[in-house]
XYZ file of C-alpha atoms in Angstrom:
736
model
C 6.935 -48.949 -259.840
C 3.797 -51.116 -259.496
C 1.387 -52.058 -256.697
C 0.501 -55.472 -255.332
C -3.182 -54.403 -254.812
C -3.653 -51.313 -256.962
C -7.426 -51.182 -256.310
C -6.699 -49.973 -252.777
C -5.229 -46.813 -254.309
C -8.834 -45.598 -254.365
C -8.083 -44.787 -250.748
C -6.061 -41.816 -252.004
C -9.407 -39.996 -252.119
C -9.189 -39.893 -248.333
C -6.376 -37.384 -248.705
C -9.066 -34.831 -249.571
C -11.076 -35.345 -246.358
C -9.096 -32.825 -244.247
C -9.568 -30.220 -246.978
C -13.289 -30.942 -247.146
C -13.650 -30.654 -243.372
C -11.727 -27.437 -243.444
C -14.024 -25.975 -246.067
C -17.135 -27.038 -244.163
C -15.891 -25.588 -240.862
C -14.762 -22.302 -242.309
C -18.294 -20.602 -242.302
C -17.913 -16.889 -241.581
C -19.770 -15.569 -238.440
C -21.759 -12.289 -238.371
C -19.662 -9.315 -237.358
C -20.690 -6.989 -234.458
C -18.885 -3.793 -233.457
C -17.842 -3.466 -229.789
C -16.180 -0.128 -229.338
C -14.516 -1.145 -226.129
C -12.715 -3.987 -227.948
C -11.448 -1.967 -230.885
C -7.992 -1.813 -229.352
C -7.673 -5.598 -229.616
C -8.342 -5.631 -233.364
C -4.748 -5.240 -234.474
C -3.526 -7.995 -232.114
C -6.268 -10.387 -233.201
C -5.529 -9.873 -236.907
C -1.848 -10.667 -236.362
C -2.720 -13.831 -234.402
C -5.246 -14.869 -237.076
C -2.605 -14.698 -239.844
C -0.280 -16.988 -237.836
C -3.127 -19.378 -237.005
C -4.171 -19.493 -240.653
C -0.659 -20.620 -241.697
C -0.622 -23.304 -238.999
C -4.039 -24.521 -240.107
C -2.859 -24.955 -243.691
C 0.303 -26.841 -242.602
C -1.760 -29.133 -240.393
C -4.183 -29.653 -243.270
C -1.339 -30.590 -245.609
C 0.205 -32.913 -243.035
C -3.061 -34.797 -242.444
C -3.753 -35.115 -246.176
C -0.237 -36.491 -246.745
C -0.696 -38.921 -243.868
C -3.866 -40.361 -245.386
C -2.287 -40.574 -248.873
C 0.804 -42.395 -247.618
C -1.367 -44.764 -245.593
C -3.411 -45.602 -248.706
C -0.230 -46.269 -250.765
C 1.236 -48.441 -248.000
C -1.888 -50.616 -247.899
C -1.656 -50.973 -251.724
C 1.950 -52.321 -251.334
C 3.985 -50.416 -253.950
C 6.802 -52.481 -255.595
C 9.913 -50.899 -257.080
C 11.099 -52.955 -260.046
C 14.857 -53.171 -260.643
C 14.731 -55.101 -263.910
C 12.124 -56.472 -266.247
C 11.676 -58.599 -269.303
C 13.219 -62.039 -268.982
C 10.179 -63.653 -267.312
C 8.162 -63.115 -270.452
C 9.053 -66.221 -272.508
C 7.031 -65.003 -275.469
C 9.545 -62.167 -275.875
C 12.741 -63.923 -274.780
C 15.641 -64.765 -277.098
C 18.502 -66.752 -275.603
C 21.934 -68.142 -276.405
C 22.848 -71.254 -274.415
C 26.601 -71.780 -273.890
C 27.239 -75.320 -272.654
C 30.737 -75.724 -271.215
C 31.842 -79.126 -272.519
C 35.505 -78.839 -271.519
C 36.658 -81.961 -269.715
C 36.885 -80.225 -266.340
C 33.077 -80.543 -266.437
C 33.495 -84.342 -266.269
C 34.566 -84.004 -262.627
C 32.217 -85.408 -260.035
C 32.525 -86.697 -256.527
C 32.112 -90.468 -256.265
C 28.436 -91.442 -256.220
C 27.279 -88.034 -257.488
C 26.426 -86.962 -261.050
C 29.178 -85.172 -262.935
C 29.126 -81.447 -263.506
C 28.432 -82.027 -267.193
C 25.431 -84.297 -266.618
C 23.917 -81.680 -264.279
C 24.535 -78.986 -266.891
C 22.845 -81.050 -269.614
C 19.826 -81.643 -267.370
C 19.438 -77.935 -266.693
C 19.867 -77.019 -270.363
C 17.203 -79.551 -271.384
C 14.842 -78.266 -268.663
C 15.291 -74.693 -269.882
C 14.335 -75.665 -273.435
C 11.205 -77.493 -272.293
C 10.098 -75.662 -269.126
C 7.557 -72.920 -268.504
C 10.159 -70.213 -269.032
C 11.567 -71.598 -272.267
C 12.615 -68.857 -274.676
C 10.745 -67.994 -277.843
C 13.962 -68.329 -279.858
C 17.274 -69.850 -278.887
C 20.529 -71.333 -280.095
C 23.042 -73.692 -278.497
C 26.828 -73.779 -278.649
C 29.581 -75.644 -276.805
C 32.889 -74.178 -275.685
C 35.190 -76.698 -277.415
C 33.337 -76.576 -280.725
C 35.346 -75.212 -283.636
C 32.155 -74.142 -285.431
C 30.574 -70.708 -285.228
C 27.425 -70.382 -283.131
C 24.321 -71.143 -285.208
C 21.584 -68.509 -285.717
C 18.550 -68.326 -283.423
C 15.758 -70.806 -284.078
C 12.252 -71.518 -282.820
C 12.837 -75.271 -283.235
C 13.646 -75.984 -279.587
C 13.134 -79.741 -280.067
C 16.225 -79.845 -282.264
C 18.208 -78.002 -279.606
C 17.067 -80.484 -276.953
C 18.349 -83.330 -279.117
C 21.673 -81.524 -279.446
C 21.872 -81.220 -275.666
C 21.088 -84.907 -275.223
C 23.844 -85.944 -277.660
C 26.472 -83.521 -276.296
C 29.679 -85.092 -274.984
C 32.650 -83.786 -273.085
C 35.353 -82.407 -275.393
C 39.099 -82.732 -274.876
C 40.460 -79.743 -276.782
C 40.953 -76.120 -275.845
C 37.886 -74.398 -274.432
C 37.009 -70.930 -275.727
C 34.265 -69.473 -273.545
C 35.238 -65.910 -274.439
C 34.923 -66.585 -278.160
C 31.497 -68.176 -277.724
C 30.325 -65.277 -275.554
C 31.463 -62.788 -278.203
C 29.438 -64.700 -280.800
C 26.424 -64.655 -278.462
C 26.717 -60.872 -278.108
C 26.832 -60.517 -281.877
C 23.686 -62.623 -282.296
C 21.644 -60.950 -279.541
C 22.600 -57.412 -280.524
C 20.871 -58.076 -283.828
C 17.550 -58.720 -282.045
C 14.908 -56.143 -281.052
C 13.286 -58.355 -278.390
C 13.020 -56.702 -274.972
C 14.446 -59.783 -273.227
C 17.880 -60.982 -274.388
C 19.552 -63.638 -272.252
C 22.854 -65.520 -272.256
C 22.785 -68.793 -270.310
C 26.207 -70.183 -269.355
C 26.309 -73.729 -267.974
C 29.815 -74.001 -266.526
C 32.038 -74.619 -263.491
C 33.484 -71.080 -263.217
C 36.962 -72.382 -264.075
C 39.490 -69.558 -263.962
C 41.313 -70.558 -267.142
C 38.001 -70.239 -269.014
C 36.521 -67.131 -267.393
C 39.670 -65.005 -267.162
C 39.727 -64.339 -270.951
C 35.988 -63.614 -270.775
C 36.539 -60.885 -268.176
C 39.053 -59.254 -270.520
C 36.693 -59.397 -273.500
C 35.949 -56.084 -275.211
C 32.444 -57.312 -276.194
C 31.362 -57.162 -272.540
C 30.554 -53.485 -273.099
C 28.028 -54.430 -275.768
C 26.297 -56.889 -273.435
C 25.103 -54.312 -270.884
C 21.475 -54.695 -271.974
C 21.488 -58.479 -271.566
C 20.645 -60.767 -268.689
C 23.552 -63.120 -267.899
C 22.536 -66.355 -266.174
C 25.482 -68.481 -265.015
C 24.867 -71.930 -263.564
C 27.785 -72.919 -261.348
C 28.362 -76.683 -261.049
C 31.575 -76.428 -259.032
C 29.608 -76.146 -255.810
C 31.028 -79.448 -254.491
C 34.663 -80.230 -253.675
C 36.367 -82.781 -255.908
C 39.641 -84.627 -255.423
C 41.776 -84.523 -258.521
C 45.414 -84.747 -259.511
C 46.001 -84.342 -263.221
C 48.901 -84.713 -265.625
C 48.916 -81.327 -267.315
C 51.815 -81.777 -269.739
C 54.341 -84.263 -271.093
C 57.432 -83.039 -272.934
C 60.131 -84.966 -274.772
C 63.716 -83.728 -274.758
C 66.482 -85.095 -276.932
C 66.664 -86.787 -280.284
C 65.101 -90.239 -280.211
C 67.612 -92.640 -281.787
C 68.346 -96.275 -281.094
C 70.175 -96.605 -277.753
C 69.939 -92.869 -277.162
C 68.569 -91.573 -273.864
C 65.409 -89.512 -274.172
C 64.057 -87.476 -271.276
C 60.325 -87.358 -270.596
C 59.072 -84.669 -268.210
C 55.539 -84.994 -266.845
C 53.909 -82.038 -265.086
C 51.306 -82.873 -262.443
C 48.965 -80.599 -260.491
C 46.771 -81.115 -257.440
C 43.323 -79.479 -257.591
C 42.087 -81.166 -254.417
C 41.230 -79.183 -251.284
C 43.756 -81.261 -249.318
C 47.285 -82.641 -249.891
C 47.709 -85.750 -252.046
C 50.299 -88.506 -252.309
C 50.402 -89.929 -255.827
C 52.299 -92.563 -257.768
C 53.385 -91.596 -261.287
C 54.023 -94.534 -263.645
C 55.949 -94.334 -266.931
C 55.242 -97.257 -269.269
C 56.859 -97.662 -272.715
C 55.105 -99.981 -275.135
C 56.516 -102.379 -277.686
C 60.190 -101.891 -276.738
C 62.220 -105.049 -276.063
C 64.899 -105.318 -273.427
C 65.232 -104.282 -269.790
C 64.220 -100.694 -270.577
C 60.652 -101.807 -271.260
C 59.736 -102.129 -267.585
C 57.521 -99.442 -266.018
C 59.205 -96.727 -263.968
C 57.491 -95.499 -260.798
C 57.902 -92.278 -258.820
C 56.045 -91.178 -255.659
C 55.235 -87.478 -255.238
C 53.666 -85.568 -252.352
C 51.587 -82.567 -253.438
C 50.276 -79.725 -251.305
C 46.622 -78.705 -251.354
C 45.375 -76.712 -254.338
C 46.508 -73.101 -254.298
C 49.389 -73.720 -251.912
C 53.097 -73.786 -252.685
C 53.974 -77.287 -253.851
C 50.614 -78.150 -255.421
C 52.403 -78.894 -258.711
C 55.512 -80.935 -259.543
C 57.609 -82.094 -262.481
C 58.546 -85.763 -262.779
C 61.445 -86.896 -265.000
C 61.861 -90.263 -266.705
C 64.706 -91.442 -268.934
C 64.219 -94.067 -271.608
C 66.380 -95.813 -274.220
C 64.733 -97.240 -277.314
C 65.972 -100.475 -278.843
C 64.431 -100.324 -282.305
C 63.614 -97.755 -284.941
C 60.108 -96.614 -285.768
C 57.228 -95.168 -283.756
C 57.697 -95.748 -280.032
C 54.613 -95.243 -277.914
C 53.728 -95.364 -274.239
C 52.093 -93.429 -271.475
C 52.517 -91.692 -268.151
C 49.720 -92.604 -265.769
C 48.720 -91.848 -262.185
C 48.442 -94.904 -260.001
C 45.318 -93.730 -258.151
C 41.801 -92.976 -259.321
C 40.146 -89.676 -258.441
C 37.111 -87.594 -259.323
C 38.358 -86.698 -262.820
C 39.751 -89.684 -264.711
C 40.420 -88.029 -268.046
C 43.647 -86.294 -266.996
C 45.111 -89.315 -265.170
C 46.961 -90.484 -268.279
C 49.034 -88.781 -270.956
C 50.409 -90.641 -273.944
C 53.547 -90.193 -276.017
C 54.749 -91.184 -279.455
C 58.290 -90.554 -280.706
C 59.852 -91.489 -284.017
C 62.960 -93.452 -283.088
C 65.657 -93.081 -285.742
C 68.428 -95.559 -286.544
C 71.799 -94.944 -284.920
C 73.281 -91.729 -286.236
C 76.147 -92.296 -288.649
C 78.899 -89.782 -287.999
C 82.108 -89.291 -289.969
C 85.258 -87.735 -288.477
C 87.679 -86.417 -291.114
C 91.284 -86.264 -290.004
C 93.211 -83.504 -291.720
C 96.622 -84.295 -290.163
C 98.884 -86.877 -291.754
C 100.499 -89.820 -289.975
C 98.277 -89.644 -286.870
C 97.444 -92.960 -285.197
C 93.771 -93.890 -285.282
C 93.687 -94.887 -281.614
C 93.960 -92.032 -279.101
C 97.110 -91.720 -277.026
C 97.016 -91.909 -273.265
C 94.756 -89.442 -271.550
C 96.708 -86.506 -270.180
C 99.218 -86.387 -273.035
C 99.757 -82.917 -274.476
C 100.035 -84.446 -277.927
C 96.431 -85.672 -278.179
C 95.544 -85.368 -281.847
C 92.373 -83.406 -282.724
C 90.644 -86.310 -284.514
C 91.487 -88.747 -281.720
C 90.244 -86.283 -279.112
C 87.017 -85.823 -281.011
C 86.514 -89.580 -281.329
C 86.888 -89.884 -277.580
C 84.234 -87.212 -277.051
C 81.768 -88.786 -279.504
C 82.213 -92.377 -278.336
C 83.841 -93.085 -274.970
C 83.669 -96.886 -275.311
C 86.826 -98.937 -275.629
C 87.049 -102.419 -277.131
C 85.765 -104.078 -273.961
C 82.658 -101.902 -273.971
C 81.622 -102.205 -277.592
C 78.498 -104.125 -276.630
C 77.281 -101.270 -274.449
C 74.365 -99.391 -276.065
C 75.411 -96.239 -277.877
C 73.389 -94.119 -280.332
C 76.292 -92.975 -282.541
C 77.815 -95.072 -285.297
C 81.247 -93.451 -285.604
C 83.701 -93.778 -288.493
C 86.973 -91.971 -289.181
C 88.758 -91.258 -292.434
C 91.641 -89.145 -293.666
C 90.929 -86.039 -295.715
C 92.775 -87.572 -298.635
C 90.374 -90.536 -298.681
C 87.118 -88.574 -298.943
C 84.757 -89.825 -301.665
C 81.432 -88.411 -302.936
C 79.398 -91.323 -301.531
C 80.308 -90.180 -298.007
C 77.931 -87.245 -298.526
C 74.977 -89.100 -300.040
C 72.903 -88.935 -296.856
C 74.059 -92.043 -295.021
C 76.299 -89.950 -292.808
C 74.177 -87.456 -290.911
C 77.069 -85.405 -289.546
C 80.671 -84.830 -290.639
C 83.379 -83.448 -288.320
C 86.384 -81.860 -290.077
C 89.545 -81.682 -287.955
C 92.272 -79.379 -289.311
C 91.543 -80.234 -292.945
C 94.071 -78.095 -294.876
C 91.934 -77.282 -297.936
C 88.933 -78.210 -300.050
C 88.677 -78.755 -303.778
C 85.860 -76.982 -305.627
C 84.106 -80.322 -306.180
C 84.302 -81.245 -302.483
C 83.141 -77.786 -301.417
C 80.145 -78.100 -303.745
C 79.308 -81.542 -302.339
C 79.511 -80.134 -298.815
C 77.133 -77.294 -299.659
C 74.589 -79.720 -301.111
C 74.995 -82.069 -298.139
C 74.207 -79.335 -295.610
C 71.317 -77.819 -297.543
C 69.638 -81.245 -297.780
C 69.683 -81.514 -293.977
C 73.174 -82.704 -293.121
C 75.328 -81.216 -290.364
C 79.014 -80.269 -290.534
C 81.523 -79.173 -287.888
C 84.788 -77.422 -288.762
C 87.648 -77.352 -286.239
C 90.362 -74.948 -287.397
C 93.950 -75.757 -286.477
C 97.521 -75.724 -287.611
C 98.056 -75.995 -291.348
C 94.743 -74.853 -292.786
C 94.779 -72.702 -295.929
C 92.831 -69.560 -295.023
C 92.542 -68.298 -298.589
C 91.254 -71.681 -299.740
C 88.582 -71.663 -296.999
C 87.456 -68.149 -297.908
C 87.317 -68.984 -301.592
C 85.786 -72.467 -301.560
C 83.604 -72.285 -298.427
C 82.859 -68.527 -298.463
C 80.085 -66.661 -300.218
C 81.664 -67.090 -303.624
C 81.908 -70.844 -303.044
C 79.571 -73.143 -301.102
C 78.464 -70.377 -298.716
C 79.167 -72.332 -295.538
C 81.407 -69.717 -293.917
C 79.592 -67.116 -291.754
C 81.993 -64.374 -292.866
C 85.640 -63.923 -293.748
C 88.292 -65.997 -292.001
C 91.527 -64.296 -290.890
C 94.861 -65.727 -289.674
C 95.188 -67.142 -286.180
C 96.257 -64.876 -283.331
C 97.925 -65.650 -279.999
C 100.776 -67.861 -278.855
C 100.786 -71.383 -277.447
C 102.867 -72.315 -274.438
C 102.898 -72.546 -270.645
C 103.783 -68.864 -270.298
C 101.592 -67.551 -273.122
C 98.578 -65.432 -272.135
C 95.042 -66.809 -272.531
C 91.714 -65.137 -273.293
C 88.621 -66.339 -271.469
C 85.311 -67.098 -273.143
C 83.359 -64.419 -271.325
C 79.992 -65.065 -272.943
C 78.444 -68.542 -273.226
C 74.957 -68.971 -274.702
C 73.648 -71.610 -272.307
C 70.123 -71.306 -273.726
C 71.327 -72.856 -276.994
C 70.249 -76.509 -277.437
C 73.884 -77.642 -277.494
C 74.603 -76.120 -274.080
C 71.237 -75.839 -272.338
C 70.597 -77.671 -269.060
C 74.003 -79.326 -268.867
C 74.209 -78.092 -265.278
C 71.685 -76.927 -262.706
C 73.366 -73.558 -262.213
C 75.114 -71.198 -264.620
C 78.086 -70.961 -262.229
C 78.764 -74.667 -262.769
C 79.640 -74.118 -266.432
C 83.435 -74.203 -266.777
C 85.671 -71.288 -267.698
C 86.988 -71.753 -271.228
C 90.497 -70.375 -271.835
C 92.000 -69.888 -275.298
C 95.606 -69.070 -276.169
C 95.420 -69.187 -279.947
C 92.431 -68.986 -282.309
C 91.358 -67.896 -285.776
C 89.513 -64.603 -286.147
C 86.131 -64.410 -287.858
C 84.760 -61.256 -289.406
C 81.073 -62.148 -289.421
C 78.677 -60.905 -292.046
C 75.926 -59.440 -289.845
C 73.338 -59.930 -292.582
C 73.656 -63.697 -292.223
C 71.569 -65.691 -289.738
C 74.385 -66.772 -287.435
C 74.278 -67.616 -283.762
C 77.330 -67.297 -281.545
C 77.615 -69.954 -278.840
C 80.776 -68.599 -277.218
C 82.427 -65.181 -277.345
C 85.846 -64.241 -275.996
C 86.420 -61.365 -273.597
C 87.745 -59.270 -276.498
C 84.407 -59.805 -278.353
C 85.893 -62.199 -280.890
C 83.556 -65.145 -281.631
C 84.863 -68.588 -280.676
C 82.032 -70.950 -281.735
C 79.456 -69.998 -284.381
C 76.472 -71.909 -285.734
C 74.964 -71.313 -289.170
C 71.617 -72.589 -290.412
C 71.750 -73.255 -294.123
C 68.806 -74.799 -295.899
C 67.623 -77.798 -293.902
C 71.025 -78.302 -292.255
C 73.558 -76.431 -290.189
C 77.258 -75.784 -289.771
C 79.257 -75.341 -286.568
C 82.494 -73.352 -286.818
C 85.085 -73.661 -284.022
C 87.917 -71.104 -284.160
C 90.421 -73.538 -282.586
C 91.262 -77.232 -283.037
C 89.706 -80.138 -281.147
C 93.103 -80.622 -279.534
C 93.795 -79.148 -276.074
C 96.991 -77.508 -277.366
C 95.279 -74.164 -278.167
C 92.396 -74.230 -275.669
C 91.138 -76.100 -272.643
C 87.686 -76.506 -274.246
C 88.317 -80.093 -275.516
C 89.170 -81.077 -271.932
C 86.182 -79.239 -270.390
C 83.113 -81.145 -269.260
C 80.872 -79.283 -271.725
C 82.776 -80.513 -274.785
C 81.622 -84.178 -275.014
C 77.873 -83.464 -274.445
C 78.011 -80.549 -276.878
C 79.531 -82.738 -279.618
C 77.187 -85.666 -278.869
C 74.151 -83.403 -278.990
C 75.245 -81.949 -282.308
C 75.674 -85.453 -283.713
C 72.327 -86.739 -282.435
C 70.484 -83.688 -283.708
C 72.087 -84.001 -287.127
C 69.627 -84.036 -289.967
C 66.802 -83.051 -287.660
C 64.181 -81.340 -289.820
C 61.153 -81.739 -287.559
C 60.233 -82.578 -284.000
C 60.836 -86.228 -283.236
C 57.637 -86.557 -281.218
C 54.216 -87.096 -282.751
C 52.029 -85.685 -279.979
C 48.985 -83.478 -280.562
C 46.317 -81.797 -278.473
C 42.725 -82.817 -279.133
C 41.071 -80.942 -282.016
C 44.458 -79.919 -283.469
C 45.132 -81.197 -287.002
C 47.748 -83.948 -287.234
C 50.344 -83.488 -289.992
C 51.536 -86.751 -291.551
C 54.853 -86.785 -293.405
C 54.386 -89.297 -296.213
C 57.703 -88.834 -298.025
C 58.558 -92.515 -297.484
C 55.345 -93.721 -299.036
C 56.757 -94.442 -302.463
C 53.953 -94.485 -305.026
C 51.175 -94.624 -302.467
C 48.461 -92.052 -303.101
C 46.473 -92.459 -299.879
C 46.935 -93.159 -296.207
C 44.598 -95.137 -293.992
C 44.156 -94.059 -290.359
C 42.913 -96.296 -287.577
C 41.312 -94.232 -284.831
C 41.470 -95.124 -281.137
C 38.937 -97.702 -280.051
C 35.910 -96.258 -278.336
C 34.526 -98.326 -275.435
C 32.448 -101.129 -276.855
C 33.088 -100.129 -280.468
C 35.536 -101.358 -283.058
C 38.166 -99.037 -284.467
C 37.040 -96.684 -287.205
C 39.038 -96.425 -290.406
C 39.270 -93.306 -292.587
C 41.199 -92.603 -295.761
C 43.137 -89.436 -296.542
C 44.573 -88.213 -299.824
C 48.246 -87.233 -299.929
C 48.821 -83.777 -301.403
C 51.571 -82.749 -303.802
C 53.992 -81.881 -300.998
C 53.814 -85.415 -299.544
C 51.772 -84.171 -296.628
C 48.451 -85.515 -295.389
C 46.454 -83.494 -292.859
C 44.068 -85.262 -290.520
C 41.478 -83.086 -288.756
C 39.371 -85.540 -286.750
C 41.549 -85.652 -283.624
C 38.798 -85.159 -281.068
C 39.378 -88.406 -279.161
C 42.480 -88.901 -276.975
C 44.448 -92.039 -277.692
C 46.791 -93.714 -280.136
C 46.224 -93.265 -283.891
C 48.009 -95.529 -286.373
C 48.278 -94.865 -290.067
C 49.460 -96.907 -293.062
C 50.090 -96.251 -296.719
C 47.368 -97.488 -299.034
C 48.709 -98.510 -302.431
C 46.836 -98.571 -305.710
C 46.039 -102.265 -305.159
C 44.762 -101.482 -301.636
C 47.760 -103.189 -300.059
C 48.733 -101.623 -296.741
C 52.319 -100.683 -295.978
C 53.480 -99.553 -292.541
C 53.329 -95.813 -292.107
C 53.490 -94.356 -288.614
C 51.576 -93.342 -285.528
C 50.697 -90.339 -283.411
C 48.913 -89.720 -280.134
C 46.283 -87.208 -279.078
C 46.119 -85.875 -275.519
C 43.557 -83.654 -273.781
C 44.358 -79.961 -273.306
C 46.487 -79.823 -270.173
C 45.299 -76.545 -268.666
C 41.796 -77.983 -268.187
C 43.250 -80.102 -265.359
C 43.552 -76.960 -263.273
C 40.181 -76.901 -261.530
C 40.780 -73.581 -259.744
C 37.526 -71.626 -260.053
C 36.080 -68.213 -259.290
C 33.683 -67.967 -256.390
C 30.197 -66.805 -257.457
C 30.664 -63.576 -255.495
C 34.072 -62.900 -257.080
C 32.856 -63.559 -260.601
C 29.668 -61.545 -260.109
C 31.673 -58.569 -258.835
C 34.101 -58.821 -261.755
C 31.277 -58.880 -264.319
C 29.509 -55.963 -262.660
C 32.792 -54.050 -262.688
C 32.614 -54.441 -266.470
C 29.181 -52.820 -266.513
C 26.971 -55.939 -266.479
C 24.260 -55.336 -263.885
C 21.831 -58.134 -264.716
C 24.083 -61.022 -263.634
C 22.655 -64.027 -261.787
C 24.851 -66.918 -260.579
C 23.616 -70.028 -258.801
C 24.203 -73.790 -258.445
C 21.302 -74.740 -260.725
C 18.935 -73.346 -263.323
C 16.093 -73.289 -260.804
C 18.054 -71.312 -258.206
C 19.158 -68.767 -260.794
C 15.621 -68.347 -262.092
C 14.284 -67.849 -258.566
C 16.943 -65.219 -257.887
C 16.192 -63.433 -261.152
C 12.433 -63.611 -260.506
C 12.844 -62.002 -257.097
C 14.848 -59.172 -258.585
C 12.426 -58.818 -261.489
C 9.494 -58.491 -259.064
C 11.293 -55.642 -257.344
C 11.303 -54.399 -253.766
C 8.077 -54.081 -251.769
C 8.007 -50.601 -250.205
C 5.331 -51.492 -247.583
C 7.828 -51.319 -244.723
C 9.150 -47.948 -245.880
C 5.702 -46.381 -246.212
C 4.410 -47.773 -242.902
C 7.440 -46.234 -241.238
C 6.579 -42.944 -242.967
C 2.963 -43.186 -241.712
C 4.108 -43.674 -238.122
C 6.507 -40.766 -238.428
C 3.777 -38.514 -239.871
C 1.396 -39.487 -237.057
C 3.964 -38.469 -234.485
C 4.627 -35.156 -236.236
C 0.892 -34.463 -236.614
C 0.228 -35.186 -232.932
C 3.040 -32.932 -231.781
C 1.977 -30.152 -234.135
C -1.735 -30.380 -233.208
C -1.087 -30.457 -229.444
C 1.203 -27.463 -229.685
C -1.496 -25.513 -231.543
C -4.108 -26.314 -228.879
C -1.734 -25.282 -226.126
C -1.234 -21.944 -227.870
C -5.000 -21.456 -228.224
C -5.598 -22.207 -224.518
C -2.994 -19.654 -223.581
């Protein structure tokens, strides 16, 4: 505690005046004996003892009154915190939030980030600038630098700071600040956070264990989200399905409204560089509720066919401008593959290549499978279709059919496999090919177990046993009780699980699965026997179906899940990596350079910056035919080419970089809510305000403490009243 005018405390001497007066007035009178009054002696002595006690209490009360009055005039101040106002002792870590939510700003007003930079520069050059400081940004991948006295260099860093587009890590930067400041002995340790109180950034901070170690710090938080902004952002863009020529690919854009009121927005899907009618933009109108209400976010679906192989790029964009432009567009890049070559192997002899009439009970397995994989007849052959389908008999198989041109092979009731063919099949799958086995009448079980089992090519998931059940109109059927609709071959075929059909099976082959193998069962019968099993082997996979593709043993080939399941398996054949080339800012891009021939380097053209020409960098390909590119800080389209030994460029590929989607969610803590949450974690010296100046004023007021003048004046008045009552009562007793 201190005093505004400590010299007035000399008035405390006045507290001794009542004692001095008492001593002066207490001169003893000469005693005379009056015999007639001797009987009053005892009564007078008793009264004198009581009066003496009252005199001392009154003396103490008057001395206290004068002392309190002197302290009140001196204005005592109770300090609640100290230290930060002394710049010669202050060490500080400045955390500048450069996530792109800070680029928001109402039209005609400076952005949040520009206000933050101004305040940070003022701090480093103002009267209260720290003795030592360091600066870090929330999207930086680098560790926070040590403290320095070279504040000019920090001011230059502030001036050159730009909004980042990657993930923001405020909690990580705060933990580094705690580590730095805990190593200092200065009495004033301060963390300055220039931010917009965004929930996605501060929630991890509130859960940070290092908050306990920051109890001795001052936390100054400048809040730049003090003005409402209107913003709808595209938070995500996903690609579903294998991108092949003439194949339909689904794009799902997620949008969110962070505006205080409802918004009506137009979402535009625009493919680039694709010929044909599918190259026209697609437009969807969405109505979004106000931020925080049900309906403030939506998903928008677009379907697109691609007409040529290679990188296909484009964007999803909002048709209206708002107060945060960065998240109004999201780009895509998918590697479109040539039409998938699929081979159907017919294991039955003397079966016509064209399918019989629909509804016939004699539909051959191979013909039924052809119909599922390609529904077009001769009059529809010009209709776009992503599968290039061929059929051959099992007796006509040749080694060149497994050299990689065919991506998937469907075996229909093939009786047996030679050791050479089984070996070729094993190599085909392990290199990335896909195979489907439909088991029907006439297959040699022992041959399958020997040539395709663990002692052979290893394609079987276990041991195959003879078929069970009878076929006929009166024969019993077993239902497929369990269907794995989360599997990529079955997922999202219908909106509701109840819409998936009931699969009934009369006859099927039994599998005894080796549980040590990595198998996944797509369908299981009510008696727990597996019906459809998938095996991942090497880079490829195998699908085993315990019945034929004919509807004679099961209704599955006639069910509405059968064609999409077979088409999906064919289109996903040979898939070894995601077909999209989409990255988040600051994430390394991985370039597959296996098709580069003898090229030793790749050349990357970065997105054009406004007013600048494209930058070109060169990367070295490593021994695994992979090149890693780290400088993905700018959103946009990146193109790369192979650079040969003679510096001749050959076409390589492309990828896109998008901003981190969660930064579009501008939901923020209120200053009161955040302050309470930090104090609940033990941080008492927290100051939050809309600017550096307001925070400093608030901290200065608290550092100066509370003036106790009003309290002491109240005490003086109360003591005066008590003294008056006590003194008057004493006089009344004396008069009586």
